[in-house]
Amino acid sequence: MTKVLNPRDWSSHPLYVDGGYRSTALRGPTRPLVALKPALSALASPVFGHDRLGATDADLTINGRKDADPLGERIIVKGRVLDENGRPVPNTLIEIWQANSAGRYIHKVDQHAAPLDPNFFGGGRCLTDSEGRYRFLTIKPGAYPWGNHFNAWRPNHIHFSLFGAHFATRLVTQMYFPGDPLLLLDPIYQGVPEKARERMVARFSIEDTQESYALGYVFDIILRGTSEAIWETH
Amino acid sequence: MTSKAVTHQATLPDQPSFGQTPSQTVGPFFAYGLTPTQYGYDWPSLVGPDMADETTAGYRIRIEGQVLDGAGVPVADALIEFLQADSTGRYCQTDTSNTRFTGFGRCGTGTDPESCFRFETIKPGVLDRAQAPHINVTVLMRGLLLHAFTRMYFADEEAANAADPVLAEVPSERRHTLVAKLVSQGVYRFDIHMQGENETVFFDV
Ligand SMILES: [Fe+3]
């Protein structure tokens, strides 16, 4: 008996070509994916050592600071990375990037007419601990307009990139904020089947809110898990 | 008092109980977070396109290519990740100071005038499961809500490719989409077609 990775749950993920999100029309693959036997695709994910990370990589209120604090609402974003069976995924790299409090990315291509914040960079990364926990300190990102349709605005969100233990547990997603009215109108969020959408919405937590300092949000991330299976023999 | 009943240690059913977090697009602005050094941001990348250097054991190669959309237009905001074995066919993903070659690389298509990605690496060896030399490729971009997995094989490994169990699963008329062309000594070209007649084969892994 060997553990094999559970399949991607297609009922939880968006389609490659989505009617509402225009850019998918020419970019999403249209032919059926070719299934691979687990024995042929089993492969561990890259592993990153603690020594590779900078001391302020997980504190976005500091890592872009020049001479003052960044503007905006300070928030703590924390949670656990678990697999589908609820087992923690330890020592896995989480990378995040986000707009500043005005809804502007530092990316050179972002032309939105909102101010850059000289004290905010917007990139962060950390490793989960032995219990799969992670924690970032940052600024709540602003909403920003985009060209998908008339008066299109992205809800407040933080981009997340994760690896997990296996090559195929790779996940890139976005974390949203509870109660955001733009979620109802956002084709990227709405592109996910309805039953799974709220898994991308963080939970406000007064317990994780730091008195007189920062609001707390909890965002748990569930990666594909493993099940017992018998290797096929040839 | 009754004696404690003997209970059998229930083996928990190994069934998923938490739903997978859905995928979302990497969007157009990933560069300063995922590939900052390549794009000139003042924050060191953890992973870049130069996977090997003079000290890496194996045959040095360069792999370059474009990502093309359904209209044949090169995509200037794609992110490509490579994961490959070393020259002896072993994976060594652990990124510690005593492992020089991790087999993992990343390149965005936004810094080249032709929107090419370009990796400096070494040719991977044959895997112990008798798979032909290949590179696992992950494709991410704005307009892709879920990353796509593919594999890159080498045109000058005809015999190994013919015996490869993964290529055998691919309809023969589409196999060529997975094979990088040799364009000059040590340089391979691998274009990724998201759609169209030559749509690259993507895998459900
Ligand atoms: Fe965004």
Coordinates of C-alpha atoms and ligand atoms in Angstrom, one line a residue:
Chain A
M1 CA 0.0 0.0 0.0
T2 CA 1.3 3.4 -0.9
K3 CA -0.2 6.8 -0.6
V4 CA -1.3 8.4 -3.8
L5 CA -2.4 12.0 -4.4
N6 CA -6.1 12.6 -4.6
P7 CA -7.2 14.1 -7.9
R8 CA -7.8 17.7 -8.5
D9 CA -11.4 18.2 -7.4
W10 CA -12.8 19.6 -10.6
S11 CA -16.1 20.5 -8.8
S12 CA -14.1 23.0 -6.7
H13 CA -12.0 24.7 -9.4
P14 CA -12.8 27.1 -12.1
L15 CA -13.0 26.1 -15.8
Y16 CA -10.2 27.0 -18.1
V17 CA -12.5 28.9 -20.4
D18 CA -14.9 31.0 -18.4
G19 CA -17.7 33.1 -20.0
G20 CA -17.4 36.0 -17.6
Y21 CA -13.6 36.4 -17.5
R22 CA -12.7 37.6 -21.0
S23 CA -9.0 36.8 -21.0
T24 CA -9.7 33.1 -20.6
A25 CA -11.2 32.9 -24.1
L26 CA -7.8 32.8 -25.9
R27 CA -5.7 31.4 -23.1
G28 CA -7.5 28.5 -21.5
P29 CA -6.7 25.1 -23.0
T30 CA -9.6 23.7 -24.9
R31 CA -8.7 20.0 -25.4
P32 CA -9.2 17.4 -22.7
L33 CA -6.3 17.0 -20.3
V34 CA -4.4 13.7 -20.7
A35 CA -4.6 11.7 -17.5
L36 CA -1.4 10.3 -16.1
K37 CA -1.2 7.2 -13.9
P38 CA -0.1 8.3 -10.3
A39 CA 3.0 6.1 -10.6
L40 CA 4.2 8.2 -13.6
S41 CA 3.5 11.6 -12.1
A42 CA 4.4 11.1 -8.4
L43 CA 7.0 13.7 -7.7
A44 CA 8.0 15.7 -4.6
S45 CA 7.6 19.5 -4.6
P46 CA 10.6 21.8 -4.3
V47 CA 11.7 22.4 -0.7
F48 CA 13.0 25.7 0.5
G49 CA 15.2 26.2 3.5
H50 CA 14.7 28.8 6.2
D51 CA 18.1 30.2 5.4
R52 CA 16.7 31.4 2.1
L53 CA 14.2 33.8 3.6
G54 CA 14.9 37.3 4.8
A55 CA 14.1 38.4 8.4
T56 CA 11.3 40.8 7.2
D57 CA 9.9 38.7 4.4
A58 CA 6.7 38.0 6.2
D59 CA 6.2 41.6 7.5
L60 CA 5.0 43.7 4.6
T61 CA 4.6 46.7 6.9
I62 CA 8.4 46.7 7.2
N63 CA 9.9 45.1 4.1
G64 CA 9.2 48.0 1.8
R65 CA 9.6 50.7 4.4
K66 CA 11.8 53.7 3.5
D67 CA 11.2 56.4 6.1
A68 CA 7.7 56.0 7.4
D69 CA 5.0 53.4 8.0
P70 CA 3.0 52.4 5.0
L71 CA -0.5 54.0 4.8
G72 CA -3.6 52.0 5.3
E73 CA -5.2 49.6 7.7
R74 CA -2.8 47.1 9.3
I75 CA -3.9 43.5 9.2
I76 CA -2.7 40.2 10.4
V77 CA -3.3 37.3 7.9
K78 CA -2.7 33.9 9.4
G79 CA -4.0 30.4 9.0
R80 CA -3.0 26.8 8.4
V81 CA -2.1 24.9 5.3
L82 CA -3.8 21.5 5.6
D83 CA -4.5 18.7 3.2
E84 CA -8.0 17.3 2.5
N85 CA -7.8 15.0 5.5
G86 CA -7.0 17.8 7.8
R87 CA -3.3 16.9 8.1
P88 CA -1.0 19.9 8.4
V89 CA 1.3 20.7 5.5
P90 CA 4.6 21.7 7.3
N91 CA 7.6 23.6 5.9
T92 CA 6.0 24.7 2.7
L93 CA 6.7 28.0 1.0
I94 CA 3.9 30.5 0.8
E95 CA 4.4 33.6 -1.4
I96 CA 2.0 36.5 -1.4
W97 CA 1.7 39.7 -3.4
Q98 CA -0.9 42.5 -3.3
A99 CA -1.9 46.0 -4.1
N100 CA -1.3 48.8 -1.6
S101 CA -4.1 50.4 0.4
A102 CA -5.0 52.6 -2.5
G103 CA -5.4 49.7 -4.9
R104 CA -2.1 50.2 -6.7
Y105 CA 0.4 47.5 -7.4
I106 CA 4.1 48.4 -7.5
H107 CA 4.3 46.4 -10.7
K108 CA 5.7 48.5 -13.5
V109 CA 2.8 47.6 -15.8
D110 CA 0.1 48.7 -13.4
Q111 CA -1.2 52.0 -14.8
H112 CA -4.1 52.5 -12.3
A113 CA -4.3 56.2 -11.4
A114 CA -4.0 55.6 -7.7
P115 CA -0.8 56.6 -5.7
L116 CA 2.1 54.3 -5.0
D117 CA 3.1 54.2 -1.4
P118 CA 6.9 54.8 -1.1
N119 CA 6.9 52.7 2.1
F120 CA 5.0 49.7 0.8
F121 CA 6.3 47.0 -1.5
G122 CA 3.5 44.4 -1.4
G123 CA 5.5 41.1 -1.7
G124 CA 5.9 38.6 1.2
R125 CA 6.8 35.0 1.8
C126 CA 7.2 32.6 4.7
L127 CA 7.3 28.9 5.4
T128 CA 4.6 27.0 7.3
D129 CA 5.7 25.7 10.7
S130 CA 5.5 22.0 11.8
E131 CA 1.8 22.4 12.3
G132 CA 1.2 24.0 8.9
R133 CA 0.7 27.5 10.4
Y134 CA 1.7 30.7 8.8
R135 CA 1.4 34.4 9.6
F136 CA 1.8 37.7 7.7
L137 CA 1.6 41.2 8.9
T138 CA 0.5 43.6 6.1
I139 CA -1.8 46.4 5.0
K140 CA -5.3 45.8 3.7
P141 CA -5.2 46.0 -0.1
G142 CA -7.5 48.4 -1.9
A143 CA -9.9 47.5 -4.7
Y144 CA -8.8 48.4 -8.2
P145 CA -10.4 48.7 -11.6
W146 CA -9.6 46.4 -14.5
G147 CA -10.6 46.2 -18.1
N148 CA -12.7 43.1 -18.2
H149 CA -16.0 45.0 -18.7
F150 CA -17.4 48.4 -18.1
N151 CA -16.9 49.6 -14.5
A152 CA -15.1 46.3 -13.5
W153 CA -13.5 46.4 -10.1
R154 CA -11.5 43.6 -8.4
P155 CA -12.6 43.0 -4.8
N156 CA -9.9 43.5 -2.2
H157 CA -7.6 40.5 -2.4
I158 CA -4.2 39.1 -1.7
H159 CA -2.5 36.7 -4.2
F160 CA -1.2 33.4 -2.7
S161 CA 1.2 30.9 -4.2
L162 CA 1.8 27.5 -2.5
F163 CA 3.6 24.3 -3.2
G164 CA 2.6 21.6 -0.7
A165 CA 4.5 18.3 -0.5
H166 CA 3.9 17.2 -4.1
F167 CA 4.7 18.7 -7.5
A168 CA 0.9 18.4 -8.3
T169 CA -0.3 20.1 -5.1
R170 CA 0.8 23.4 -6.5
L171 CA -1.8 26.1 -5.8
V172 CA -2.1 29.7 -6.8
T173 CA -5.1 31.4 -5.5
Q174 CA -6.4 34.7 -4.1
M175 CA -7.7 35.5 -0.6
Y176 CA -10.7 37.7 -0.3
F177 CA -12.3 39.6 2.6
P178 CA -15.6 38.9 4.2
G179 CA -18.6 41.1 3.3
D180 CA -17.0 42.6 0.2
P181 CA -19.8 43.7 -2.2
L182 CA -17.6 43.4 -5.2
L183 CA -17.4 39.6 -4.8
L184 CA -20.9 39.3 -6.3
L185 CA -19.7 41.1 -9.4
D186 CA -16.2 39.7 -9.9
P187 CA -15.9 37.1 -12.7
I188 CA -12.7 35.7 -11.3
Y189 CA -14.3 34.9 -8.0
Q190 CA -17.5 33.9 -9.6
G191 CA -15.6 31.6 -12.0
V192 CA -15.3 29.1 -9.1
P193 CA -18.3 26.8 -8.5
E194 CA -20.6 28.3 -6.0
K195 CA -20.1 25.7 -3.3
A196 CA -16.4 26.3 -3.2
R197 CA -16.2 30.1 -3.4
E198 CA -16.3 30.9 0.2
R199 CA -13.2 28.8 0.9
M200 CA -11.3 31.7 -0.6
V201 CA -12.8 34.3 1.8
A202 CA -10.9 34.9 5.0
R203 CA -12.7 35.0 8.3
F204 CA -12.4 38.1 10.5
S205 CA -11.2 37.1 14.0
I206 CA -11.4 39.3 17.0
E207 CA -9.2 36.8 18.9
D208 CA -6.4 37.3 16.3
T209 CA -6.9 41.0 16.3
Q210 CA -4.1 42.8 18.1
E211 CA -5.3 45.4 20.6
S212 CA -4.7 49.0 19.3
Y213 CA -2.6 47.6 16.4
A214 CA -4.0 45.4 13.6
L215 CA -7.2 43.5 12.6
G216 CA -6.9 39.7 12.4
Y217 CA -8.0 37.6 9.5
V218 CA -7.8 33.8 9.3
F219 CA -7.3 32.1 6.0
D220 CA -6.9 28.3 6.0
I221 CA -5.8 26.7 2.8
I222 CA -6.6 23.2 1.8
L223 CA -4.3 21.3 -0.6
R224 CA -4.9 18.0 -2.3
G225 CA -4.5 15.1 0.1
T226 CA -3.4 11.5 -0.3
S227 CA -5.2 8.2 0.0
E228 CA -4.2 4.7 0.3
A229 CA -3.9 2.9 -3.0
I230 CA -2.2 0.0 -4.5
W231 CA 0.3 0.7 -7.2
E232 CA -0.6 -0.9 -10.4
T233 CA 1.7 -3.6 -11.4
H234 CA 2.8 -4.3 -14.9
Chain B
M1 CA -18.4 -0.1 38.4
T2 CA -18.1 -2.0 35.2
S3 CA -14.8 -2.6 33.7
K4 CA -13.9 -0.5 30.8
A5 CA -15.2 -1.9 27.6
V6 CA -12.5 -3.0 25.2
T7 CA -12.7 -0.6 22.3
H8 CA -11.2 -1.3 19.0
Q9 CA -9.0 1.5 17.8
A10 CA -11.2 2.7 15.0
T11 CA -9.1 3.3 11.9
L12 CA -10.2 6.6 10.5
P13 CA -11.5 6.4 7.0
D14 CA -8.9 8.0 4.8
Q15 CA -11.5 10.1 3.0
P16 CA -11.2 13.7 2.2
S17 CA -13.2 15.8 4.7
F18 CA -12.0 19.3 3.7
G19 CA -12.7 20.8 0.3
Q20 CA -9.8 21.9 -1.8
T21 CA -9.1 25.6 -1.9
P22 CA -10.0 26.7 -5.4
S23 CA -7.4 28.0 -7.8
Q24 CA -7.4 31.5 -9.1
T25 CA -5.4 33.2 -11.8
V26 CA -1.8 34.4 -11.0
G27 CA -2.9 37.7 -12.6
P28 CA -0.8 40.2 -14.5
F29 CA 1.2 41.5 -11.5
F30 CA 3.0 38.5 -10.0
A31 CA 6.5 39.6 -11.1
Y32 CA 7.6 41.6 -8.0
G33 CA 6.3 38.8 -5.8
L34 CA 7.5 35.6 -7.6
T35 CA 10.3 36.7 -9.9
P36 CA 11.5 40.1 -8.5
T37 CA 15.2 39.7 -9.5
Q38 CA 14.4 38.9 -13.1
Y39 CA 12.1 42.0 -13.4
G40 CA 14.5 44.3 -11.6
Y41 CA 12.7 44.8 -8.2
D42 CA 14.7 45.4 -5.1
W43 CA 13.9 42.0 -3.4
P44 CA 15.8 38.8 -4.1
S45 CA 14.1 36.0 -6.0
L46 CA 14.1 32.6 -4.3
V47 CA 14.0 30.9 -7.7
G48 CA 15.1 32.2 -11.1
P49 CA 15.7 31.0 -14.7
D50 CA 19.4 30.2 -14.2
M51 CA 19.1 26.8 -12.8
A52 CA 22.7 25.6 -13.5
D53 CA 26.1 27.2 -13.9
E54 CA 29.7 26.1 -14.8
T55 CA 29.9 24.0 -11.6
T56 CA 26.8 21.9 -12.2
A57 CA 27.4 18.4 -13.3
G58 CA 25.9 17.5 -16.6
Y59 CA 25.5 18.8 -20.1
R60 CA 24.7 22.5 -20.1
I61 CA 21.7 23.5 -22.2
R62 CA 19.5 26.5 -22.8
I63 CA 15.7 26.2 -23.3
E64 CA 13.8 29.0 -24.7
G65 CA 10.3 29.5 -26.1
Q66 CA 7.2 31.5 -26.2
V67 CA 3.7 31.0 -24.8
L68 CA 1.2 31.6 -27.6
D69 CA -2.5 32.3 -27.1
G70 CA -5.3 31.1 -29.3
A71 CA -4.7 33.9 -31.8
G72 CA -1.0 33.0 -32.0
V73 CA 0.0 36.1 -30.1
P74 CA 2.9 35.6 -27.7
V75 CA 1.9 36.0 -24.1
A76 CA 3.9 38.7 -22.3
D77 CA 2.7 38.0 -18.8
A78 CA 3.1 34.3 -18.4
L79 CA 5.1 32.5 -15.6
I80 CA 6.8 29.2 -16.4
E81 CA 8.1 26.9 -13.8
F82 CA 10.5 24.0 -14.5
L83 CA 11.1 21.0 -12.3
Q84 CA 13.6 18.4 -13.5
A85 CA 16.0 15.6 -12.5
D86 CA 19.7 16.1 -12.4
S87 CA 22.0 14.6 -15.0
T88 CA 21.9 11.3 -13.3
G89 CA 18.2 11.1 -13.4
R90 CA 17.6 12.0 -9.7
Y91 CA 15.4 14.6 -8.3
C92 CA 17.1 16.8 -5.7
Q93 CA 14.5 19.5 -5.0
T94 CA 15.8 20.3 -1.5
D95 CA 17.2 23.8 -1.6
T96 CA 20.0 23.6 0.9
S97 CA 23.4 25.0 0.7
N98 CA 25.0 21.7 -0.1
T99 CA 22.8 21.0 -3.0
R100 CA 23.8 23.2 -5.9
F101 CA 21.3 22.0 -8.4
T102 CA 17.7 21.9 -7.2
G103 CA 16.1 21.2 -10.6
F104 CA 13.6 24.0 -10.0
G105 CA 13.4 27.2 -12.0
R106 CA 11.1 30.0 -12.8
C107 CA 10.9 32.5 -15.6
G108 CA 8.4 35.2 -16.5
T109 CA 7.9 36.1 -20.2
G110 CA 7.7 39.9 -19.5
T111 CA 11.4 40.9 -19.7
D112 CA 12.2 39.7 -23.2
P113 CA 11.3 41.8 -26.3
E114 CA 9.9 38.7 -28.0
S115 CA 8.1 37.5 -24.8
C116 CA 10.4 34.5 -24.6
F117 CA 11.2 32.5 -21.5
R118 CA 14.7 31.3 -21.3
F119 CA 16.2 28.8 -18.8
E120 CA 19.9 27.9 -18.3
T121 CA 20.0 24.3 -17.1
I122 CA 21.5 20.9 -17.7
K123 CA 20.0 18.0 -19.6
P124 CA 18.1 15.8 -17.2
G125 CA 19.0 12.1 -17.1
V126 CA 16.8 9.1 -17.6
L127 CA 14.5 8.5 -14.6
D128 CA 14.7 5.2 -12.7
R129 CA 11.3 4.4 -13.9
A130 CA 12.7 4.4 -17.5
Q131 CA 11.1 7.7 -18.5
A132 CA 12.9 9.6 -21.2
P133 CA 14.7 12.8 -20.2
H134 CA 12.1 15.4 -19.6
I135 CA 11.2 18.5 -17.7
N136 CA 8.0 19.0 -15.8
V137 CA 6.5 22.4 -16.8
T138 CA 3.9 24.5 -15.0
V139 CA 2.2 27.3 -16.9
L140 CA 0.6 30.2 -15.2
M141 CA -0.8 33.5 -16.5
R142 CA -3.5 36.1 -16.4
G143 CA -6.5 34.5 -18.1
L144 CA -5.7 31.1 -16.8
L145 CA -7.8 30.4 -13.7
L146 CA -6.0 27.1 -13.0
H147 CA -2.4 26.5 -13.9
A148 CA -1.7 23.9 -16.6
F149 CA 0.8 21.1 -16.3
T150 CA 2.8 19.8 -19.3
R151 CA 6.1 18.1 -20.0
M152 CA 9.0 19.0 -22.3
Y153 CA 10.9 16.2 -24.0
F154 CA 14.0 16.5 -26.2
A155 CA 14.0 16.0 -30.0
D156 CA 17.4 14.4 -30.0
E157 CA 16.3 11.5 -27.7
E158 CA 14.3 9.7 -30.2
A159 CA 14.9 6.2 -28.9
A160 CA 14.1 7.1 -25.3
N161 CA 11.0 9.1 -26.3
A162 CA 9.7 6.1 -28.3
A163 CA 9.9 4.0 -25.2
D164 CA 8.5 6.7 -22.8
P165 CA 5.4 5.5 -20.9
V166 CA 4.0 9.1 -20.6
L167 CA 4.4 9.9 -24.3
A168 CA 2.7 6.5 -24.9
E169 CA -0.5 7.9 -23.2
V170 CA -0.6 10.8 -25.6
P171 CA -2.3 10.5 -29.0
S172 CA 0.5 10.1 -31.5
E173 CA -0.6 13.1 -33.6
R174 CA -0.2 15.4 -30.6
R175 CA 3.1 14.0 -29.2
H176 CA 5.2 16.6 -31.2
T177 CA 3.7 19.4 -29.0
L178 CA 5.8 18.0 -26.1
V179 CA 9.1 17.7 -27.9
A180 CA 11.5 20.6 -27.9
K181 CA 13.4 21.2 -31.1
L182 CA 17.2 21.4 -31.1
V183 CA 18.0 24.8 -32.7
S184 CA 21.7 24.9 -32.2
Q185 CA 24.4 23.2 -30.1
G186 CA 22.9 23.0 -26.6
V187 CA 19.9 25.2 -27.4
Y188 CA 16.4 23.9 -27.5
R189 CA 13.2 25.6 -28.5
F190 CA 9.9 24.8 -26.7
D191 CA 6.8 26.8 -27.6
I192 CA 3.7 26.3 -25.6
H193 CA 0.4 26.7 -27.5
M194 CA -2.5 27.3 -25.2
Q195 CA -5.0 26.6 -28.0
G196 CA -5.4 26.0 -31.7
E197 CA -4.3 23.2 -34.1
N198 CA -1.1 22.6 -32.2
E199 CA -2.4 23.0 -28.7
T200 CA 0.2 21.7 -26.3
V201 CA -0.8 18.5 -24.5
F202 CA -1.6 19.4 -20.9
F203 CA -1.8 16.7 -18.2
D204 CA -4.2 15.9 -15.4
V205 CA -1.6 15.0 -12.7
Ligands
FE1 FE -4.6 41.3 -8.2

